[in-house]
Amino acid sequence: MPNGYVFNDYKSLPRVLLFEPGGSSAEVLLYGGKVVSWKNSQGEELLFMSKNTGGRFPKGGISLCFPQVANTGIMKEICWSKKNAKSFDNIPLRLTPTGNPSSVDLTLKTTANDSNTWPRSFELRLRVSLGPDKMTIISYIKNTDNASLSFTFALQNYLSVSDMSEVRVEGLETLDFHDNLQQGKRFTEQPDAITFDGEVDRVYTKTPGNIAIIDHNKKRTIVIRNEGLPDAGLWTPWDNATKASEIGFGDKDYQNMLSVDSGVLEKPIILKPLEEWKGVSIHDTSGCLCN
């Protein structure tokens, strides 16, 4: 990728600017591969980024979490809440030139010096690419260790909405979910679209792959299509200021933010040596499903 597409933000974090002929654009941090901006062809920002200035790394956008997400996986006794999700926010990934301003390839390979940080050696490759009103994130994880690698994984998608009370989510009806507000107890969702009037923290399992976030005020629908990512997290702190501040969001951020995660959350992936896993998440706003 030409150097002209890489620049630093005000906190000196290197990022890559992606754009495509239809007018869509995105910005991806080299630290952790976090997507901090995704705009459609009309120039509308689709991701939520908090204006809360605490800390070096911006809160919101799309974050990659691996090898441990919240209370799932082999480290749940240590890592038990969202604020402790293991992600790559603090780690610069290596940029691989693509010669294409609408895509970026990032990689991370562990070394012997990383043994205190990561329980196993692995290679992670991340590709973010743009199409007209569409963004695709492909993740590859290869076990380069001589023992099995067990992990959970998530893309934490913080989406920008006009007003949480005017949003509904379709695609999760009648699915089983774990309610983290009730000690992870398992329930079955009602056969209606999900709307919001209070705090929600759930993990839905065995999702069909297509989840639609419909914003009535903006007359806009974002559809998330997943392959290899069977579970979905749904989170809003609502007016629980303590929950919001725990991970760096402002008290009122919830009004314009909804987290819809794509991941492997219930049952960890187990890779034998040299095996590779692939997960695909397509974010699409090219059509409107609003009624």
PDB file of C-alpha atoms in Angstrom:
ATOM      1  CA  MET A   1       0.000   0.000   0.000  1.00  0.00           C
ATOM      2  CA  PRO A   2       1.482   3.393  -0.945  1.00  0.00           C
ATOM      3  CA  ASN A   3       2.773   5.433   1.992  1.00  0.00           C
ATOM      4  CA  GLY A   4       0.334   8.223   1.141  1.00  0.00           C
ATOM      5  CA  TYR A   5      -2.495   6.192   2.649  1.00  0.00           C
ATOM      6  CA  VAL A   6      -0.836   5.944   6.087  1.00  0.00           C
ATOM      7  CA  PHE A   7      -0.933   8.849   8.536  1.00  0.00           C
ATOM      8  CA  ASN A   8      -0.953   9.545  12.276  1.00  0.00           C
ATOM      9  CA  ASP A   9      -3.871  10.870  14.283  1.00  0.00           C
ATOM     10  CA  TYR A  10      -3.676  13.440  17.067  1.00  0.00           C
ATOM     11  CA  LYS A  11      -2.477  10.792  19.544  1.00  0.00           C
ATOM     12  CA  SER A  12       0.290   9.691  17.151  1.00  0.00           C
ATOM     13  CA  LEU A  13      -1.466   6.416  16.349  1.00  0.00           C
ATOM     14  CA  PRO A  14      -0.682   5.308  12.783  1.00  0.00           C
ATOM     15  CA  ARG A  15      -3.741   4.547  10.699  1.00  0.00           C
ATOM     16  CA  VAL A  16      -4.581   3.607   7.126  1.00  0.00           C
ATOM     17  CA  LEU A  17      -7.162   5.451   5.049  1.00  0.00           C
ATOM     18  CA  LEU A  18      -9.271   3.260   2.752  1.00  0.00           C
ATOM     19  CA  PHE A  19     -11.619   4.535   0.053  1.00  0.00           C
ATOM     20  CA  GLU A  20     -13.402   3.215  -3.023  1.00  0.00           C
ATOM     21  CA  PRO A  21     -14.822   4.870  -6.152  1.00  0.00           C
ATOM     22  CA  GLY A  22     -18.410   4.875  -4.894  1.00  0.00           C
ATOM     23  CA  GLY A  23     -17.464   7.240  -2.051  1.00  0.00           C
ATOM     24  CA  SER A  24     -17.283   4.848   0.919  1.00  0.00           C
ATOM     25  CA  SER A  25     -14.269   5.232   3.201  1.00  0.00           C
ATOM     26  CA  ALA A  26     -12.743   3.703   6.334  1.00  0.00           C
ATOM     27  CA  GLU A  27      -9.845   4.279   8.717  1.00  0.00           C
ATOM     28  CA  VAL A  28      -7.968   1.373  10.325  1.00  0.00           C
ATOM     29  CA  LEU A  29      -5.439   1.701  13.145  1.00  0.00           C
ATOM     30  CA  LEU A  30      -2.258  -0.311  12.795  1.00  0.00           C
ATOM     31  CA  TYR A  31      -2.516  -0.855  16.551  1.00  0.00           C
ATOM     32  CA  GLY A  32      -4.798  -3.860  16.835  1.00  0.00           C
ATOM     33  CA  GLY A  33      -6.443  -3.420  13.443  1.00  0.00           C
ATOM     34  CA  LYS A  34      -9.192  -1.348  15.090  1.00  0.00           C
ATOM     35  CA  VAL A  35     -11.564   0.237  12.566  1.00  0.00           C
ATOM     36  CA  VAL A  36     -12.208   3.760  13.853  1.00  0.00           C
ATOM     37  CA  SER A  37     -14.277   5.083  10.947  1.00  0.00           C
ATOM     38  CA  TRP A  38     -16.544   3.654   8.267  1.00  0.00           C
ATOM     39  CA  LYS A  39     -18.553   6.033   6.107  1.00  0.00           C
ATOM     40  CA  ASN A  40     -21.080   5.166   3.433  1.00  0.00           C
ATOM     41  CA  SER A  41     -21.212   6.701  -0.043  1.00  0.00           C
ATOM     42  CA  GLN A  42     -23.188   9.668   1.367  1.00  0.00           C
ATOM     43  CA  GLY A  43     -20.399  10.426   3.832  1.00  0.00           C
ATOM     44  CA  GLU A  44     -22.429   9.325   6.881  1.00  0.00           C
ATOM     45  CA  GLU A  45     -20.421   7.866   9.765  1.00  0.00           C
ATOM     46  CA  LEU A  46     -21.700   4.374  10.614  1.00  0.00           C
ATOM     47  CA  LEU A  47     -19.499   3.572  13.610  1.00  0.00           C
ATOM     48  CA  PHE A  48     -19.744   5.102  17.066  1.00  0.00           C
ATOM     49  CA  MET A  49     -16.616   6.651  18.561  1.00  0.00           C
ATOM     50  CA  SER A  50     -16.796   8.111  22.040  1.00  0.00           C
ATOM     51  CA  LYS A  51     -15.833  11.743  22.544  1.00  0.00           C
ATOM     52  CA  ASN A  52     -14.556  10.753  25.977  1.00  0.00           C
ATOM     53  CA  THR A  53     -10.844  11.624  25.770  1.00  0.00           C
ATOM     54  CA  GLY A  54      -9.521   9.420  28.571  1.00  0.00           C
ATOM     55  CA  GLY A  55      -6.747   7.010  27.575  1.00  0.00           C
ATOM     56  CA  ARG A  56      -4.621   6.783  24.469  1.00  0.00           C
ATOM     57  CA  PHE A  57      -6.825   4.476  22.435  1.00  0.00           C
ATOM     58  CA  PRO A  58     -10.218   5.652  21.175  1.00  0.00           C
ATOM     59  CA  LYS A  59     -13.300   3.864  22.499  1.00  0.00           C
ATOM     60  CA  GLY A  60     -15.729   2.464  19.977  1.00  0.00           C
ATOM     61  CA  GLY A  61     -15.383   1.502  16.333  1.00  0.00           C
ATOM     62  CA  ILE A  62     -14.698  -2.161  15.580  1.00  0.00           C
ATOM     63  CA  SER A  63     -12.232  -3.935  17.857  1.00  0.00           C
ATOM     64  CA  LEU A  64     -10.734  -7.386  17.455  1.00  0.00           C
ATOM     65  CA  CYS A  65     -10.670  -9.466  20.645  1.00  0.00           C
ATOM     66  CA  PHE A  66      -8.529 -12.607  20.812  1.00  0.00           C
ATOM     67  CA  PRO A  67      -7.606 -15.100  22.315  1.00  0.00           C
ATOM     68  CA  GLN A  68     -10.042 -14.362  25.129  1.00  0.00           C
ATOM     69  CA  VAL A  69     -13.378 -12.554  25.127  1.00  0.00           C
ATOM     70  CA  ALA A  70     -15.037 -11.584  28.414  1.00  0.00           C
ATOM     71  CA  ASN A  71     -16.010 -14.666  30.439  1.00  0.00           C
ATOM     72  CA  THR A  72     -15.528 -17.196  27.642  1.00  0.00           C
ATOM     73  CA  GLY A  73     -12.647 -19.514  26.949  1.00  0.00           C
ATOM     74  CA  ILE A  74      -9.765 -20.947  28.932  1.00  0.00           C
ATOM     75  CA  MET A  75      -8.969 -17.836  30.988  1.00  0.00           C
ATOM     76  CA  LYS A  76     -12.410 -17.051  32.380  1.00  0.00           C
ATOM     77  CA  GLU A  77     -11.207 -17.219  35.996  1.00  0.00           C
ATOM     78  CA  ILE A  78      -8.833 -14.328  35.242  1.00  0.00           C
ATOM     79  CA  CYS A  79     -10.764 -12.454  32.589  1.00  0.00           C
ATOM     80  CA  TRP A  80     -14.356 -12.167  33.705  1.00  0.00           C
ATOM     81  CA  SER A  81     -15.818  -8.931  32.375  1.00  0.00           C
ATOM     82  CA  LYS A  82     -16.061  -6.849  29.223  1.00  0.00           C
ATOM     83  CA  LYS A  83     -13.491  -4.380  30.485  1.00  0.00           C
ATOM     84  CA  ASN A  84     -10.930  -7.197  30.600  1.00  0.00           C
ATOM     85  CA  ALA A  85     -11.518  -8.489  27.087  1.00  0.00           C
ATOM     86  CA  LYS A  86      -8.187  -9.428  25.554  1.00  0.00           C
ATOM     87  CA  SER A  87      -7.665  -7.498  22.348  1.00  0.00           C
ATOM     88  CA  PHE A  88      -4.842  -6.178  20.202  1.00  0.00           C
ATOM     89  CA  ASP A  89      -5.509  -2.492  20.901  1.00  0.00           C
ATOM     90  CA  ASN A  90      -2.019  -2.001  22.329  1.00  0.00           C
ATOM     91  CA  ILE A  91      -0.104  -3.966  19.708  1.00  0.00           C
ATOM     92  CA  PRO A  92       1.004  -2.679  16.298  1.00  0.00           C
ATOM     93  CA  LEU A  93       0.293  -5.122  13.489  1.00  0.00           C
ATOM     94  CA  ARG A  94       2.583  -5.342  10.473  1.00  0.00           C
ATOM     95  CA  LEU A  95       1.248  -3.626   7.365  1.00  0.00           C
ATOM     96  CA  THR A  96       1.446  -5.602   4.122  1.00  0.00           C
ATOM     97  CA  PRO A  97       1.326  -3.444   0.969  1.00  0.00           C
ATOM     98  CA  THR A  98      -1.606  -4.313  -1.293  1.00  0.00           C
ATOM     99  CA  GLY A  99      -1.363  -1.543  -3.899  1.00  0.00           C
ATOM    100  CA  ASN A 100      -5.121  -1.140  -3.465  1.00  0.00           C
ATOM    101  CA  PRO A 101      -6.521   1.902  -1.599  1.00  0.00           C
ATOM    102  CA  SER A 102      -9.738  -0.005  -0.778  1.00  0.00           C
ATOM    103  CA  SER A 103      -8.121  -2.813   1.267  1.00  0.00           C
ATOM    104  CA  VAL A 104      -5.467  -3.349   3.893  1.00  0.00           C
ATOM    105  CA  ASP A 105      -3.719  -6.518   5.125  1.00  0.00           C
ATOM    106  CA  LEU A 106      -2.338  -6.674   8.667  1.00  0.00           C
ATOM    107  CA  THR A 107      -0.440  -9.529  10.303  1.00  0.00           C
ATOM    108  CA  LEU A 108       0.903 -10.488  13.709  1.00  0.00           C
ATOM    109  CA  LYS A 109       3.261 -13.401  14.344  1.00  0.00           C
ATOM    110  CA  THR A 110       4.200 -14.302  17.889  1.00  0.00           C
ATOM    111  CA  THR A 111       7.823 -14.945  18.802  1.00  0.00           C
ATOM    112  CA  ALA A 112       9.639 -16.651  21.649  1.00  0.00           C
ATOM    113  CA  ASN A 113       9.689 -13.298  23.459  1.00  0.00           C
ATOM    114  CA  ASP A 114       5.872 -13.306  23.600  1.00  0.00           C
ATOM    115  CA  SER A 115       5.560 -16.420  25.764  1.00  0.00           C
ATOM    116  CA  ASN A 116       4.585 -14.372  28.822  1.00  0.00           C
ATOM    117  CA  THR A 117       1.836 -12.573  26.877  1.00  0.00           C
ATOM    118  CA  TRP A 118       0.293 -15.352  24.802  1.00  0.00           C
ATOM    119  CA  PRO A 119      -0.233 -18.949  26.008  1.00  0.00           C
ATOM    120  CA  ARG A 120       0.527 -20.364  22.528  1.00  0.00           C
ATOM    121  CA  SER A 121       2.308 -19.195  19.393  1.00  0.00           C
ATOM    122  CA  PHE A 122       0.117 -18.264  16.430  1.00  0.00           C
ATOM    123  CA  GLU A 123      -0.126 -16.164  13.294  1.00  0.00           C
ATOM    124  CA  LEU A 124      -2.997 -13.730  12.852  1.00  0.00           C
ATOM    125  CA  ARG A 125      -3.886 -12.130   9.525  1.00  0.00           C
ATOM    126  CA  LEU A 126      -6.537  -9.485   9.145  1.00  0.00           C
ATOM    127  CA  ARG A 127      -7.923  -8.045   5.913  1.00  0.00           C
ATOM    128  CA  VAL A 128     -10.269  -5.051   5.839  1.00  0.00           C
ATOM    129  CA  SER A 129     -11.712  -4.201   2.430  1.00  0.00           C
ATOM    130  CA  LEU A 130     -14.323  -1.776   1.102  1.00  0.00           C
ATOM    131  CA  GLY A 131     -16.987  -2.083  -1.551  1.00  0.00           C
ATOM    132  CA  PRO A 132     -19.837   0.305  -2.373  1.00  0.00           C
ATOM    133  CA  ASP A 133     -21.542   0.856   1.016  1.00  0.00           C
ATOM    134  CA  LYS A 134     -19.984  -2.376   2.255  1.00  0.00           C
ATOM    135  CA  MET A 135     -17.041  -3.361   4.440  1.00  0.00           C
ATOM    136  CA  THR A 136     -15.636  -6.893   4.757  1.00  0.00           C
ATOM    137  CA  ILE A 137     -13.386  -8.025   7.601  1.00  0.00           C
ATOM    138  CA  ILE A 138     -11.678 -11.403   7.177  1.00  0.00           C
ATOM    139  CA  SER A 139      -9.692 -12.902  10.055  1.00  0.00           C
ATOM    140  CA  TYR A 140      -7.300 -15.840   9.800  1.00  0.00           C
ATOM    141  CA  ILE A 141      -5.716 -17.516  12.817  1.00  0.00           C
ATOM    142  CA  LYS A 142      -3.098 -20.238  12.329  1.00  0.00           C
ATOM    143  CA  ASN A 143      -1.693 -22.376  15.124  1.00  0.00           C
ATOM    144  CA  THR A 144       2.098 -22.249  14.796  1.00  0.00           C
ATOM    145  CA  ASP A 145       2.655 -24.009  18.126  1.00  0.00           C
ATOM    146  CA  ASN A 146       3.447 -27.680  18.709  1.00  0.00           C
ATOM    147  CA  ALA A 147       0.409 -27.981  21.006  1.00  0.00           C
ATOM    148  CA  SER A 148      -3.299 -27.300  20.477  1.00  0.00           C
ATOM    149  CA  LEU A 149      -4.486 -23.685  20.503  1.00  0.00           C
ATOM    150  CA  SER A 150      -7.829 -22.919  22.191  1.00  0.00           C
ATOM    151  CA  PHE A 151      -9.388 -19.478  21.810  1.00  0.00           C
ATOM    152  CA  THR A 152     -12.522 -17.391  21.680  1.00  0.00           C
ATOM    153  CA  PHE A 153     -12.834 -14.492  19.266  1.00  0.00           C
ATOM    154  CA  ALA A 154     -14.968 -11.434  18.624  1.00  0.00           C
ATOM    155  CA  LEU A 155     -15.310  -8.366  16.489  1.00  0.00           C
ATOM    156  CA  GLN A 156     -16.870  -5.803  18.814  1.00  0.00           C
ATOM    157  CA  ASN A 157     -18.980  -3.591  16.544  1.00  0.00           C
ATOM    158  CA  TYR A 158     -20.000  -0.256  18.084  1.00  0.00           C
ATOM    159  CA  LEU A 159     -22.560   1.144  15.675  1.00  0.00           C
ATOM    160  CA  SER A 160     -23.767   4.735  15.485  1.00  0.00           C
ATOM    161  CA  VAL A 161     -27.534   5.136  15.904  1.00  0.00           C
ATOM    162  CA  SER A 162     -29.778   8.181  16.100  1.00  0.00           C
ATOM    163  CA  ASP A 163     -31.546   7.188  19.322  1.00  0.00           C
ATOM    164  CA  MET A 164     -31.478   3.796  21.054  1.00  0.00           C
ATOM    165  CA  SER A 165     -35.218   3.950  21.683  1.00  0.00           C
ATOM    166  CA  GLU A 166     -35.798   4.134  17.898  1.00  0.00           C
ATOM    167  CA  VAL A 167     -33.681   1.107  16.977  1.00  0.00           C
ATOM    168  CA  ARG A 168     -34.692  -2.488  16.442  1.00  0.00           C
ATOM    169  CA  VAL A 169     -32.631  -5.594  15.730  1.00  0.00           C
ATOM    170  CA  GLU A 170     -33.839  -8.400  13.490  1.00  0.00           C
ATOM    171  CA  GLY A 171     -32.339 -11.849  12.959  1.00  0.00           C
ATOM    172  CA  LEU A 172     -32.091 -12.999  16.579  1.00  0.00           C
ATOM    173  CA  GLU A 173     -35.734 -13.945  17.081  1.00  0.00           C
ATOM    174  CA  THR A 174     -36.423 -17.291  18.853  1.00  0.00           C
ATOM    175  CA  LEU A 175     -32.686 -17.913  19.408  1.00  0.00           C
ATOM    176  CA  ASP A 176     -31.197 -19.068  22.694  1.00  0.00           C
ATOM    177  CA  PHE A 177     -29.090 -16.528  24.562  1.00  0.00           C
ATOM    178  CA  HIS A 178     -27.059 -16.200  27.754  1.00  0.00           C
ATOM    179  CA  ASP A 179     -28.103 -13.197  29.839  1.00  0.00           C
ATOM    180  CA  ASN A 180     -25.038 -11.704  31.535  1.00  0.00           C
ATOM    181  CA  LEU A 181     -27.320  -9.537  33.675  1.00  0.00           C
ATOM    182  CA  GLN A 182     -28.632 -12.766  35.222  1.00  0.00           C
ATOM    183  CA  GLN A 183     -25.367 -14.644  35.808  1.00  0.00           C
ATOM    184  CA  GLY A 184     -25.284 -16.036  32.279  1.00  0.00           C
ATOM    185  CA  LYS A 185     -28.571 -17.935  32.574  1.00  0.00           C
ATOM    186  CA  ARG A 186     -29.917 -19.297  29.309  1.00  0.00           C
ATOM    187  CA  PHE A 187     -33.179 -18.015  27.825  1.00  0.00           C
ATOM    188  CA  THR A 188     -34.985 -18.105  24.483  1.00  0.00           C
ATOM    189  CA  GLU A 189     -35.679 -14.857  22.648  1.00  0.00           C
ATOM    190  CA  GLN A 190     -39.241 -13.856  21.808  1.00  0.00           C
ATOM    191  CA  PRO A 191     -40.434 -14.202  18.160  1.00  0.00           C
ATOM    192  CA  ASP A 192     -40.352 -10.413  17.691  1.00  0.00           C
ATOM    193  CA  ALA A 193     -37.670  -7.936  16.676  1.00  0.00           C
ATOM    194  CA  ILE A 194     -35.607  -6.679  19.616  1.00  0.00           C
ATOM    195  CA  THR A 195     -36.163  -3.114  20.828  1.00  0.00           C
ATOM    196  CA  PHE A 196     -34.533  -1.327  23.757  1.00  0.00           C
ATOM    197  CA  ASP A 197     -35.765   0.430  26.876  1.00  0.00           C
ATOM    198  CA  GLY A 198     -33.082  -0.622  29.359  1.00  0.00           C
ATOM    199  CA  GLU A 199     -29.706  -2.261  29.861  1.00  0.00           C
ATOM    200  CA  VAL A 200     -28.975  -5.369  27.744  1.00  0.00           C
ATOM    201  CA  ASP A 201     -25.951  -7.693  27.892  1.00  0.00           C
ATOM    202  CA  ARG A 202     -26.516 -10.972  26.028  1.00  0.00           C
ATOM    203  CA  VAL A 203     -24.728 -13.616  23.989  1.00  0.00           C
ATOM    204  CA  TYR A 204     -26.869 -15.262  21.307  1.00  0.00           C
ATOM    205  CA  THR A 205     -25.772 -18.690  20.068  1.00  0.00           C
ATOM    206  CA  LYS A 206     -26.055 -20.465  16.741  1.00  0.00           C
ATOM    207  CA  THR A 207     -27.116 -17.334  14.896  1.00  0.00           C
ATOM    208  CA  PRO A 208     -28.276 -17.655  11.263  1.00  0.00           C
ATOM    209  CA  GLY A 209     -25.528 -15.336  10.021  1.00  0.00           C
ATOM    210  CA  ASN A 210     -27.574 -12.246   9.096  1.00  0.00           C
ATOM    211  CA  ILE A 211     -28.389  -9.590  11.693  1.00  0.00           C
ATOM    212  CA  ALA A 212     -30.119  -6.335  10.724  1.00  0.00           C
ATOM    213  CA  ILE A 213     -29.852  -3.158  12.807  1.00  0.00           C
ATOM    214  CA  ILE A 214     -32.676  -0.867  11.743  1.00  0.00           C
ATOM    215  CA  ASP A 215     -32.580   2.824  12.647  1.00  0.00           C
ATOM    216  CA  HIS A 216     -36.005   4.352  12.056  1.00  0.00           C
ATOM    217  CA  ASN A 217     -34.968   7.986  12.490  1.00  0.00           C
ATOM    218  CA  LYS A 218     -32.105   7.716  10.010  1.00  0.00           C
ATOM    219  CA  LYS A 219     -34.100   5.411   7.717  1.00  0.00           C
ATOM    220  CA  ARG A 220     -30.995   3.265   7.564  1.00  0.00           C
ATOM    221  CA  THR A 221     -30.316  -0.435   7.967  1.00  0.00           C
ATOM    222  CA  ILE A 222     -26.952  -2.049   8.607  1.00  0.00           C
ATOM    223  CA  VAL A 223     -26.847  -5.778   7.940  1.00  0.00           C
ATOM    224  CA  ILE A 224     -24.027  -7.841   9.448  1.00  0.00           C
ATOM    225  CA  ARG A 225     -23.432 -11.148   7.643  1.00  0.00           C
ATOM    226  CA  ASN A 226     -21.108 -13.625   9.310  1.00  0.00           C
ATOM    227  CA  GLU A 227     -19.351 -16.813   8.260  1.00  0.00           C
ATOM    228  CA  GLY A 228     -17.471 -18.902  10.811  1.00  0.00           C
ATOM    229  CA  LEU A 229     -18.711 -16.599  13.592  1.00  0.00           C
ATOM    230  CA  PRO A 230     -21.692 -18.463  15.071  1.00  0.00           C
ATOM    231  CA  ASP A 231     -22.415 -16.244  18.078  1.00  0.00           C
ATOM    232  CA  ALA A 232     -23.525 -12.651  18.542  1.00  0.00           C
ATOM    233  CA  GLY A 233     -23.165 -10.301  21.489  1.00  0.00           C
ATOM    234  CA  LEU A 234     -25.719  -7.563  22.114  1.00  0.00           C
ATOM    235  CA  TRP A 235     -24.852  -4.802  24.582  1.00  0.00           C
ATOM    236  CA  THR A 236     -26.088  -1.418  25.703  1.00  0.00           C
ATOM    237  CA  PRO A 237     -25.362  -0.048  29.185  1.00  0.00           C
ATOM    238  CA  TRP A 238     -28.420   2.210  28.829  1.00  0.00           C
ATOM    239  CA  ASP A 239     -28.240   4.674  31.744  1.00  0.00           C
ATOM    240  CA  ASN A 240     -25.921   2.485  33.845  1.00  0.00           C
ATOM    241  CA  ALA A 241     -23.100   5.032  34.034  1.00  0.00           C
ATOM    242  CA  THR A 242     -20.866   2.685  36.020  1.00  0.00           C
ATOM    243  CA  LYS A 243     -20.957   0.010  33.318  1.00  0.00           C
ATOM    244  CA  ALA A 244     -20.218   2.581  30.624  1.00  0.00           C
ATOM    245  CA  SER A 245     -17.310   4.181  32.478  1.00  0.00           C
ATOM    246  CA  GLU A 246     -15.718   0.784  33.203  1.00  0.00           C
ATOM    247  CA  ILE A 247     -14.668   0.505  29.570  1.00  0.00           C
ATOM    248  CA  GLY A 248     -14.132   4.206  28.914  1.00  0.00           C
ATOM    249  CA  PHE A 249     -17.448   5.446  27.522  1.00  0.00           C
ATOM    250  CA  GLY A 250     -19.237   8.598  28.625  1.00  0.00           C
ATOM    251  CA  ASP A 251     -22.455   8.603  30.658  1.00  0.00           C
ATOM    252  CA  LYS A 252     -24.629   9.644  27.697  1.00  0.00           C
ATOM    253  CA  ASP A 253     -22.867   7.654  24.966  1.00  0.00           C
ATOM    254  CA  TYR A 254     -25.446   4.879  25.172  1.00  0.00           C
ATOM    255  CA  GLN A 255     -28.080   7.097  23.559  1.00  0.00           C
ATOM    256  CA  ASN A 256     -26.301   6.911  20.195  1.00  0.00           C
ATOM    257  CA  MET A 257     -24.426   3.603  20.425  1.00  0.00           C
ATOM    258  CA  LEU A 258     -25.270  -0.079  20.074  1.00  0.00           C
ATOM    259  CA  SER A 259     -22.739  -2.898  20.357  1.00  0.00           C
ATOM    260  CA  VAL A 260     -23.496  -5.904  18.151  1.00  0.00           C
ATOM    261  CA  ASP A 261     -20.580  -8.337  18.348  1.00  0.00           C
ATOM    262  CA  SER A 262     -19.734 -11.078  15.878  1.00  0.00           C
ATOM    263  CA  GLY A 263     -17.769 -13.951  17.290  1.00  0.00           C
ATOM    264  CA  VAL A 264     -17.007 -17.369  18.671  1.00  0.00           C
ATOM    265  CA  LEU A 265     -18.211 -16.896  22.227  1.00  0.00           C
ATOM    266  CA  GLU A 266     -19.909 -20.010  23.610  1.00  0.00           C
ATOM    267  CA  LYS A 267     -17.577 -22.840  22.555  1.00  0.00           C
ATOM    268  CA  PRO A 268     -13.875 -22.113  21.990  1.00  0.00           C
ATOM    269  CA  ILE A 269     -12.193 -22.997  18.711  1.00  0.00           C
ATOM    270  CA  ILE A 270      -9.489 -25.647  19.126  1.00  0.00           C
ATOM    271  CA  LEU A 271      -6.783 -25.763  16.456  1.00  0.00           C
ATOM    272  CA  LYS A 272      -4.269 -28.556  16.160  1.00  0.00           C
ATOM    273  CA  PRO A 273      -0.695 -27.593  15.196  1.00  0.00           C
ATOM    274  CA  LEU A 274      -0.590 -25.971  11.725  1.00  0.00           C
ATOM    275  CA  GLU A 275      -4.401 -25.808  11.473  1.00  0.00           C
ATOM    276  CA  GLU A 276      -6.003 -22.496  10.449  1.00  0.00           C
ATOM    277  CA  TRP A 277      -9.354 -20.897  11.243  1.00  0.00           C
ATOM    278  CA  LYS A 278     -11.172 -18.280   9.151  1.00  0.00           C
ATOM    279  CA  GLY A 279     -13.928 -15.883  10.126  1.00  0.00           C
ATOM    280  CA  VAL A 280     -15.726 -13.468   7.787  1.00  0.00           C
ATOM    281  CA  SER A 281     -17.892 -10.498   8.765  1.00  0.00           C
ATOM    282  CA  ILE A 282     -19.564  -8.355   6.099  1.00  0.00           C
ATOM    283  CA  HIS A 283     -21.073  -5.031   7.122  1.00  0.00           C
ATOM    284  CA  ASP A 284     -23.563  -3.898   4.486  1.00  0.00           C
ATOM    285  CA  THR A 285     -25.647  -0.729   4.318  1.00  0.00           C
ATOM    286  CA  SER A 286     -26.318  -0.785   0.578  1.00  0.00           C
ATOM    287  CA  GLY A 287     -30.013  -1.536   0.994  1.00  0.00           C
ATOM    288  CA  CYS A 288     -32.765  -0.436   3.382  1.00  0.00           C
ATOM    289  CA  LEU A 289     -34.993  -2.966   5.137  1.00  0.00           C
ATOM    290  CA  CYS A 290     -36.947  -0.266   6.976  1.00  0.00           C
ATOM    291  CA  ASN A 291     -40.724  -0.653   7.056  1.00  0.00           C
TER     292      ASN A 291
END
